[in-house]
Amino acid sequence: MHKPGNVLMVCLGNICRSPIAQGVFENMSKNFKISVDSAGIANYHIGDAPDRRSINVSKTNGIDISTQKARQIRTNDFKNFDYIFVMDNQNFSVVKKLALNNKTNSIIQLLNDPFEIEDPYYGDDKGFEIVYDKIYQGCKRVLNNWK
Ligand code: 4NP
């Protein structure tokens, strides 16, 4: 994982974790000519804006994710993205299975490898701060590998 490439951030719903990851990575990778996007494994929230708590914690850290819209991961993602970063082990196993069906060269990894970034949906605001910090660490980890 040593050179810049297009990045897709993936979680379950694409409303809590991966929108933050997209926003943070876009912000950190401005010097690279890459595209950054996010998607969910599930279809529950297609078209929805990010969770208010994700918008708020990002805003506190100077990042506006309010205009993002949730979408589901699709076949073309395995062609268009060099890196697919997932948040937890469940995301990882689902995306790995999809990858087998789509014969991809995309590198699939936990964003904060070797740690998981757990689903904060049913938790409180503090959970979103913890998620934000783990996402930030994960994005730094990836960019440090690109130097
Ligand atoms: P995310 O969080 O995967 O970080 O977007 C979730 C959002 C919604 C649901 C689950 C996880 N849900 O079950 O609706």
XYZ file of N, CA, C and O and ligand atoms in Angstrom:
602
model
N 0.838 -1.201 0.000
C 0.000 0.000 0.000
C 0.873 1.250 0.000
O 0.916 1.985 0.953
N 1.608 1.443 -1.077
C 2.608 2.504 -1.037
C 2.404 3.607 -2.050
O 3.211 4.510 -2.140
N 1.349 3.552 -2.857
C 1.185 4.669 -3.787
C -0.248 5.187 -3.796
O -1.185 4.442 -3.516
N -0.380 6.473 -4.132
C -1.720 7.062 -4.117
C -2.663 6.394 -5.117
O -2.228 5.927 -6.175
N -3.934 6.362 -4.805
C -4.940 5.805 -5.702
C -6.314 6.192 -5.213
O -6.456 6.749 -4.120
N -7.298 5.906 -6.042
C -8.672 6.263 -5.660
C -9.130 5.436 -4.462
O -8.812 4.254 -4.366
N -9.882 6.088 -3.590
C -10.253 5.482 -2.299
C -11.766 5.440 -2.121
O -12.441 6.463 -2.271
N -12.271 4.259 -1.799
C -13.681 4.123 -1.416
C -13.752 3.694 0.053
O -13.130 2.704 0.446
N -14.508 4.445 0.850
C -14.730 4.135 2.260
C -16.062 3.409 2.388
O -17.081 3.911 1.882
N -16.059 2.276 3.083
C -17.275 1.456 3.155
C -17.630 1.103 4.607
O -16.765 0.716 5.386
N -18.915 1.266 4.937
C -19.442 0.752 6.212
C -20.775 0.080 5.906
O -21.073 -0.209 4.749
N -21.581 -0.155 6.929
C -22.843 -0.863 6.691
C -23.900 0.037 6.046
O -24.446 -0.276 4.992
N -24.169 1.180 6.659
C -25.287 2.010 6.204
C -24.914 3.204 5.344
O -25.769 3.818 4.720
N -23.632 3.572 5.334
C -23.143 4.780 4.649
C -23.809 6.055 5.172
O -23.987 7.016 4.433
N -24.176 6.038 6.453
C -24.665 7.294 7.045
C -23.884 7.724 8.286
O -23.937 8.887 8.666
N -23.176 6.785 8.943
C -22.440 7.161 10.162
C -20.923 7.210 9.947
O -20.320 8.283 9.981
N -20.305 6.059 9.718
C -18.839 5.994 9.693
C -18.218 6.402 8.358
O -17.329 7.267 8.322
N -18.635 5.769 7.263
C -17.932 6.029 6.000
C -18.105 7.463 5.476
O -17.182 7.962 4.809
N -19.219 8.160 5.775
C -19.256 9.584 5.364
C -18.181 10.416 6.070
O -17.570 11.298 5.458
N -17.963 10.120 7.383
C -16.881 10.825 8.093
C -15.540 10.471 7.449
O -14.704 11.350 7.198
N -15.352 9.191 7.164
C -14.083 8.747 6.576
C -13.836 9.423 5.227
O -12.709 9.843 4.923
N -14.898 9.552 4.424
C -14.763 10.257 3.139
C -14.331 11.700 3.371
O -13.385 12.193 2.731
N -15.019 12.379 4.298
C -14.718 13.786 4.564
C -13.303 13.985 5.077
O -12.581 14.880 4.611
N -12.894 13.165 6.016
C -11.556 13.296 6.605
C -10.489 12.990 5.546
O -9.497 13.723 5.423
N -10.728 11.936 4.771
C -9.698 11.569 3.790
C -9.609 12.595 2.661
O -8.509 12.920 2.198
N -10.740 13.121 2.219
C -10.724 14.196 1.204
C -9.877 15.361 1.712
O -9.050 15.916 0.979
N -10.103 15.705 2.970
C -9.401 16.827 3.569
C -7.894 16.572 3.678
O -7.084 17.456 3.385
N -7.526 15.372 4.058
C -6.100 15.040 4.268
C -5.342 14.783 2.976
O -4.118 14.851 2.970
N -6.046 14.420 1.904
C -5.366 13.959 0.684
C -5.427 14.997 -0.433
O -5.273 14.661 -1.610
N -5.616 16.263 -0.053
C -5.780 17.319 -1.061
C -4.608 17.417 -2.025
O -4.773 17.883 -3.153
N -3.421 17.019 -1.595
C -2.240 17.110 -2.465
C -2.190 16.026 -3.531
O -1.357 16.080 -4.425
N -3.056 15.051 -3.424
C -3.071 13.958 -4.397
C -4.246 14.126 -5.352
O -5.332 14.519 -4.935
N -4.014 13.802 -6.617
C -5.117 13.867 -7.589
C -5.845 12.527 -7.601
O -5.656 11.712 -8.510
N -6.636 12.321 -6.591
C -7.367 11.059 -6.481
C -8.832 11.362 -6.227
O -9.179 12.470 -5.856
N -9.676 10.372 -6.454
C -11.064 10.578 -6.042
C -11.346 9.759 -4.792
O -10.789 8.674 -4.588
N -12.179 10.324 -3.943
C -12.557 9.703 -2.673
C -14.078 9.647 -2.633
O -14.747 10.630 -2.973
N -14.608 8.490 -2.266
C -16.062 8.343 -2.196
C -16.382 7.409 -1.026
O -15.459 6.871 -0.399
N -17.667 7.230 -0.746
C -18.057 6.260 0.277
C -19.324 5.557 -0.153
O -20.072 6.053 -1.008
N -19.539 4.376 0.426
C -20.712 3.568 0.086
C -21.047 2.665 1.263
O -20.216 2.448 2.151
N -22.267 2.138 1.232
C -22.697 1.211 2.277
C -22.918 -0.176 1.704
O -23.137 -0.346 0.508
N -22.858 -1.159 2.574
C -23.145 -2.532 2.165
C -24.657 -2.722 2.037
O -25.140 -3.363 1.113
N -25.404 -2.132 2.978
C -26.858 -2.295 3.002
C -27.545 -1.229 2.151
O -26.941 -0.218 1.790
N -28.811 -1.478 1.867
C -29.572 -0.524 1.048
C -30.529 0.334 1.871
O -31.300 1.096 1.320
N -30.464 0.229 3.214
C -31.477 0.894 4.055
C -31.553 2.401 3.865
O -32.593 2.999 4.061
N -30.434 3.028 3.597
C -30.381 4.494 3.704
C -30.024 5.190 2.389
O -29.596 6.343 2.395
N -30.208 4.501 1.278
C -29.848 5.081 -0.020
C -30.507 6.456 -0.183
O -31.703 6.611 0.044
N -29.697 7.428 -0.564
C -30.199 8.792 -0.798
C -30.231 9.670 0.437
O -30.449 10.881 0.326
N -30.006 9.073 1.608
C -30.068 9.859 2.847
C -28.789 10.668 3.071
O -27.694 10.257 2.672
N -28.950 11.797 3.760
C -27.796 12.559 4.245
C -27.158 11.780 5.395
O -27.790 10.896 5.987
N -25.909 12.109 5.742
C -25.282 11.456 6.899
C -26.091 11.702 8.177
O -26.832 12.688 8.281
N -25.930 10.796 9.143
C -26.513 10.939 10.476
C -26.106 12.295 11.059
O -24.959 12.730 10.913
N -27.055 12.946 11.724
C -26.811 14.280 12.303
C -25.568 14.282 13.208
O -24.798 15.234 13.240
N -25.375 13.185 13.948
C -24.231 13.093 14.878
C -22.903 13.033 14.120
O -21.893 13.568 14.573
N -22.912 12.398 12.944
C -21.690 12.371 12.113
C -21.421 13.754 11.528
O -20.270 14.201 11.453
N -22.500 14.428 11.095
C -22.350 15.787 10.573
C -21.764 16.690 11.662
O -20.833 17.462 11.416
N -22.288 16.551 12.889
C -21.860 17.437 13.979
C -20.407 17.212 14.381
O -19.647 18.174 14.546
N -20.012 15.958 14.550
C -18.631 15.708 14.995
C -17.642 16.121 13.899
O -16.548 16.618 14.192
N -18.039 15.985 12.655
C -17.160 16.412 11.555
C -17.049 17.939 11.543
O -15.948 18.493 11.399
N -18.189 18.603 11.713
C -18.217 20.068 11.725
C -17.338 20.621 12.845
O -16.586 21.587 12.649
N -17.399 19.993 14.009
C -16.560 20.382 15.155
C -15.081 20.324 14.768
O -14.263 21.092 15.266
N -14.759 19.391 13.868
C -13.368 19.215 13.431
C -13.093 19.909 12.092
O -12.100 19.617 11.420
N -13.994 20.808 11.688
C -13.750 21.640 10.513
C -14.058 21.002 9.176
O -13.589 21.473 8.139
N -14.845 19.935 9.191
C -15.137 19.228 7.939
C -16.643 19.170 7.704
O -17.409 18.748 8.582
N -17.068 19.602 6.511
C -18.490 19.629 6.171
C -18.852 18.383 5.356
O -18.407 18.241 4.216
N -19.630 17.497 5.954
C -20.060 16.298 5.211
C -21.564 16.337 4.921
O -22.139 15.349 4.474
N -22.173 17.501 5.168
C -23.640 17.575 5.152
C -24.261 17.367 3.776
O -25.444 17.043 3.675
N -23.479 17.550 2.710
C -24.068 17.407 1.365
C -23.911 15.994 0.790
O -24.372 15.718 -0.314
N -23.274 15.113 1.533
C -23.130 13.735 1.043
C -24.486 13.020 1.019
O -25.376 13.335 1.795
N -24.595 12.044 0.107
C -25.809 11.225 0.012
C -25.404 9.756 0.014
O -24.508 9.352 -0.726
N -26.101 8.962 0.825
C -25.752 7.541 0.942
C -26.040 6.783 -0.353
O -27.029 7.045 -1.040
N -25.160 5.863 -0.663
C -25.391 4.944 -1.777
C -24.898 3.558 -1.370
O -24.184 3.400 -0.374
N -25.271 2.562 -2.162
C -24.852 1.193 -1.896
C -23.638 0.858 -2.765
O -23.502 1.372 -3.881
N -22.772 -0.003 -2.244
C -21.602 -0.437 -3.027
C -22.085 -1.164 -4.291
O -23.130 -1.815 -4.279
N -21.365 -0.996 -5.411
C -21.793 -1.585 -6.678
C -20.594 -2.179 -7.419
O -19.440 -1.877 -7.108
N -20.906 -2.990 -8.403
C -19.881 -3.733 -9.139
C -18.761 -2.840 -9.655
O -17.584 -3.191 -9.530
N -19.123 -1.700 -10.219
C -18.106 -0.825 -10.810
C -17.096 -0.305 -9.796
O -15.986 0.081 -10.177
N -17.490 -0.284 -8.530
C -16.558 0.190 -7.496
C -15.276 -0.640 -7.489
O -14.195 -0.134 -7.181
N -15.400 -1.909 -7.837
C -14.228 -2.787 -7.827
C -13.306 -2.516 -9.016
O -12.191 -3.011 -9.064
N -13.790 -1.741 -10.002
C -12.934 -1.292 -11.115
C -12.378 0.097 -10.834
O -11.242 0.405 -11.176
N -13.199 0.939 -10.238
C -12.873 2.370 -10.162
C -12.009 2.761 -8.968
O -11.427 3.848 -8.965
N -11.966 1.900 -7.950
C -11.231 2.267 -6.731
C -10.056 1.335 -6.489
O -10.203 0.116 -6.490
N -8.880 1.943 -6.294
C -7.659 1.170 -6.026
C -7.665 0.620 -4.609
O -7.109 -0.450 -4.345
N -8.281 1.384 -3.717
C -8.353 0.988 -2.305
C -9.799 1.022 -1.844
O -10.516 2.002 -2.096
N -10.197 -0.030 -1.178
C -11.505 -0.047 -0.522
C -11.245 -0.272 0.964
O -10.750 -1.336 1.360
N -11.508 0.769 1.757
C -11.276 0.677 3.197
C -12.599 0.472 3.913
O -13.564 1.220 3.698
N -12.613 -0.560 4.760
C -13.818 -0.921 5.503
C -13.609 -0.620 6.982
O -12.471 -0.441 7.438
N -14.719 -0.565 7.722
C -14.647 -0.117 9.117
C -14.516 -1.270 10.102
O -13.856 -1.117 11.129
N -15.169 -2.405 9.822
C -15.120 -3.510 10.800
C -14.994 -4.848 10.069
O -15.035 -4.917 8.839
N -14.834 -5.905 10.864
C -14.581 -7.228 10.281
C -15.771 -7.766 9.499
O -15.598 -8.514 8.533
N -16.964 -7.351 9.907
C -18.150 -7.783 9.168
C -18.159 -7.135 7.777
O -18.384 -7.811 6.769
N -17.887 -5.836 7.730
C -17.761 -5.150 6.427
C -16.712 -5.868 5.575
O -16.894 -6.101 4.381
N -15.598 -6.219 6.231
C -14.467 -6.827 5.520
C -14.888 -8.126 4.838
O -14.616 -8.332 3.649
N -15.582 -8.994 5.588
C -15.909 -10.286 4.981
C -16.927 -10.132 3.862
O -16.826 -10.822 2.838
N -17.864 -9.196 3.998
C -18.843 -9.001 2.918
C -18.153 -8.441 1.669
O -18.367 -8.930 0.554
N -17.314 -7.441 1.853
C -16.652 -6.817 0.692
C -15.695 -7.808 0.023
O -15.600 -7.855 -1.210
N -15.029 -8.638 0.832
C -14.139 -9.673 0.260
C -14.918 -10.652 -0.621
O -14.450 -11.045 -1.693
N -16.115 -11.025 -0.166
C -16.949 -11.940 -0.957
C -17.391 -11.284 -2.257
O -17.331 -11.896 -3.326
N -17.809 -10.026 -2.176
C -18.200 -9.301 -3.397
C -17.015 -9.203 -4.344
O -17.162 -9.330 -5.561
N -15.829 -9.000 -3.793
C -14.619 -8.863 -4.605
C -14.329 -10.148 -5.367
O -13.931 -10.113 -6.533
N -14.547 -11.286 -4.732
C -14.318 -12.570 -5.408
C -15.204 -12.689 -6.623
O -14.801 -13.176 -7.671
N -16.455 -12.221 -6.493
C -17.395 -12.295 -7.610
C -17.063 -11.302 -8.711
O -17.546 -11.426 -9.826
N -16.265 -10.297 -8.394
C -16.001 -9.237 -9.366
C -14.552 -9.179 -9.858
O -14.186 -8.256 -10.566
N -13.751 -10.169 -9.496
C -12.353 -10.240 -9.965
C -11.674 -8.875 -9.972
O -11.470 -8.259 -11.013
N -11.311 -8.398 -8.815
C -10.805 -7.035 -8.706
C -9.343 -6.987 -8.296
O -8.831 -7.921 -7.688
N -8.688 -5.892 -8.639
C -7.344 -5.623 -8.137
C -7.371 -4.675 -6.940
O -6.316 -4.315 -6.416
N -8.550 -4.228 -6.553
C -8.654 -3.292 -5.429
C -8.055 -3.919 -4.170
O -8.260 -5.095 -3.897
N -7.341 -3.094 -3.429
C -6.810 -3.522 -2.138
C -7.880 -3.260 -1.085
O -8.377 -2.133 -0.974
N -8.251 -4.303 -0.372
C -9.335 -4.193 0.623
C -8.724 -4.369 2.009
O -8.066 -5.373 2.275
N -8.934 -3.363 2.860
C -8.308 -3.361 4.193
C -9.208 -2.692 5.206
O -10.001 -1.814 4.861
N -9.018 -3.056 6.476
C -9.604 -2.269 7.562
C -8.964 -0.887 7.520
O -7.730 -0.782 7.444
N -9.764 0.175 7.583
C -9.202 1.528 7.535
C -8.195 1.736 8.658
O -7.100 2.253 8.436
N -8.566 1.313 9.873
C -7.688 1.519 11.032
C -6.980 0.217 11.402
O -6.810 -0.093 12.573
N -6.569 -0.518 10.376
C -5.909 -1.818 10.527
C -4.809 -1.760 11.599
O -3.994 -0.834 11.560
N -4.769 -2.664 12.560
C -5.555 -3.894 12.709
C -6.813 -3.731 13.563
O -7.419 -4.724 13.947
N -7.212 -2.488 13.813
C -8.357 -2.264 14.715
C -9.643 -2.059 13.929
O -9.624 -1.544 12.813
N -10.742 -2.418 14.557
C -12.048 -2.156 13.974
C -12.546 -0.769 14.402
O -12.166 -0.257 15.452
N -13.404 -0.190 13.588
C -14.131 1.027 13.962
C -15.590 0.602 14.081
O -16.265 0.353 13.080
N -16.050 0.477 15.330
C -17.351 -0.147 15.575
C -18.514 0.772 15.196
O -18.408 1.990 15.262
N -19.626 0.120 14.864
C -20.863 0.800 14.497
C -21.374 1.662 15.673
O -21.688 1.128 16.727
N -21.479 2.986 15.489
C -21.915 3.861 16.588
C -23.417 4.160 16.568
O -23.911 4.916 17.400
N -24.139 3.580 15.622
C -25.521 3.994 15.310
C -26.430 3.976 16.526
O -27.206 4.901 16.742
N -26.339 2.911 17.336
C -27.249 2.785 18.478
C -26.667 3.365 19.761
O -27.250 3.213 20.831
N -25.522 4.036 19.664
C -24.874 4.595 20.844
C -25.157 6.079 21.016
O -26.109 6.619 20.457
N -24.304 6.735 21.800
C -24.505 8.156 22.094
C -23.462 9.023 21.373
O -22.643 8.519 20.608
N -23.492 10.325 21.656
C -22.597 11.258 20.974
C -21.125 10.928 21.221
O -20.279 11.112 20.348
N -20.838 10.444 22.432
C -19.452 10.093 22.770
C -18.919 9.026 21.808
O -17.766 9.064 21.394
N -19.800 8.095 21.445
C -19.430 7.048 20.493
C -18.981 7.631 19.161
O -18.062 7.107 18.509
N -19.607 8.721 18.758
C -19.248 9.351 17.486
C -17.901 10.068 17.581
O -17.163 10.141 16.589
N -17.578 10.573 18.782
C -16.241 11.182 18.962
C -15.158 10.112 18.872
O -14.103 10.331 18.266
N -15.432 8.961 19.479
C -14.473 7.845 19.424
C -14.296 7.387 17.980
O -13.175 7.190 17.505
N -15.420 7.262 17.268
C -15.369 6.866 15.854
C -14.551 7.886 15.044
O -13.714 7.508 14.223
N -14.805 9.162 15.300
C -14.071 10.187 14.557
C -12.563 10.029 14.762
O -11.779 10.064 13.805
N -12.154 9.843 16.016
C -10.720 9.705 16.319
C -10.110 8.486 15.637
O -9.004 8.555 15.092
N -10.842 7.381 15.651
C -10.322 6.156 15.009
C -10.228 6.343 13.494
O -9.290 5.862 12.856
N -11.205 7.019 12.921
C -11.171 7.290 11.478
C -9.973 8.186 11.141
O -9.246 7.933 10.179
N -9.778 9.197 11.969
C -8.648 10.112 11.764
C -7.323 9.329 11.791
O -6.474 9.499 10.899
N -7.178 8.462 12.787
C -5.954 7.639 12.894
C -5.793 6.746 11.664
O -4.688 6.579 11.136
N -6.902 6.167 11.230
C -6.860 5.271 10.070
C -6.442 6.008 8.801
O -5.637 5.508 8.012
N -6.983 7.203 8.619
C -6.645 7.994 7.424
C -5.160 8.389 7.458
O -4.470 8.332 6.427
N -4.681 8.754 8.630
C -3.249 9.071 8.790
C -2.385 7.862 8.449
O -1.339 7.981 7.798
N -2.815 6.706 8.904
C -2.088 5.463 8.648
C -1.918 5.249 7.136
O -0.816 4.958 6.660
N -3.009 5.425 6.404
C -2.957 5.222 4.951
C -2.021 6.245 4.307
O -1.155 5.883 3.489
N -2.172 7.501 4.685
C -1.356 8.553 4.045
C 0.120 8.428 4.409
O 0.993 8.733 3.586
N 0.420 7.972 5.614
C 1.820 7.742 5.986
C 2.459 6.684 5.098
O 3.654 6.747 4.798
N 1.657 5.729 4.654
C 2.156 4.686 3.758
C 2.399 5.190 2.341
O 3.059 4.529 1.548
N 1.818 6.318 2.010
C 1.952 6.874 0.662
C 3.144 7.805 0.528
O 3.455 8.272 -0.560
N 3.773 8.151 1.642
C 4.877 9.116 1.590
C 6.116 8.502 0.982
O 6.366 7.324 1.166
P -22.870 2.999 9.531
O -23.906 2.882 10.750
O -22.690 1.596 8.993
O -21.642 3.518 10.172
O -23.499 3.949 8.537
C -25.174 2.313 10.613
C -26.214 3.086 10.179
C -27.481 2.538 10.082
C -27.687 1.215 10.418
C -26.620 0.445 10.846
C -25.366 0.990 10.925
N -28.992 0.662 10.368
O -29.158 -0.483 10.788
O -29.911 1.326 9.864
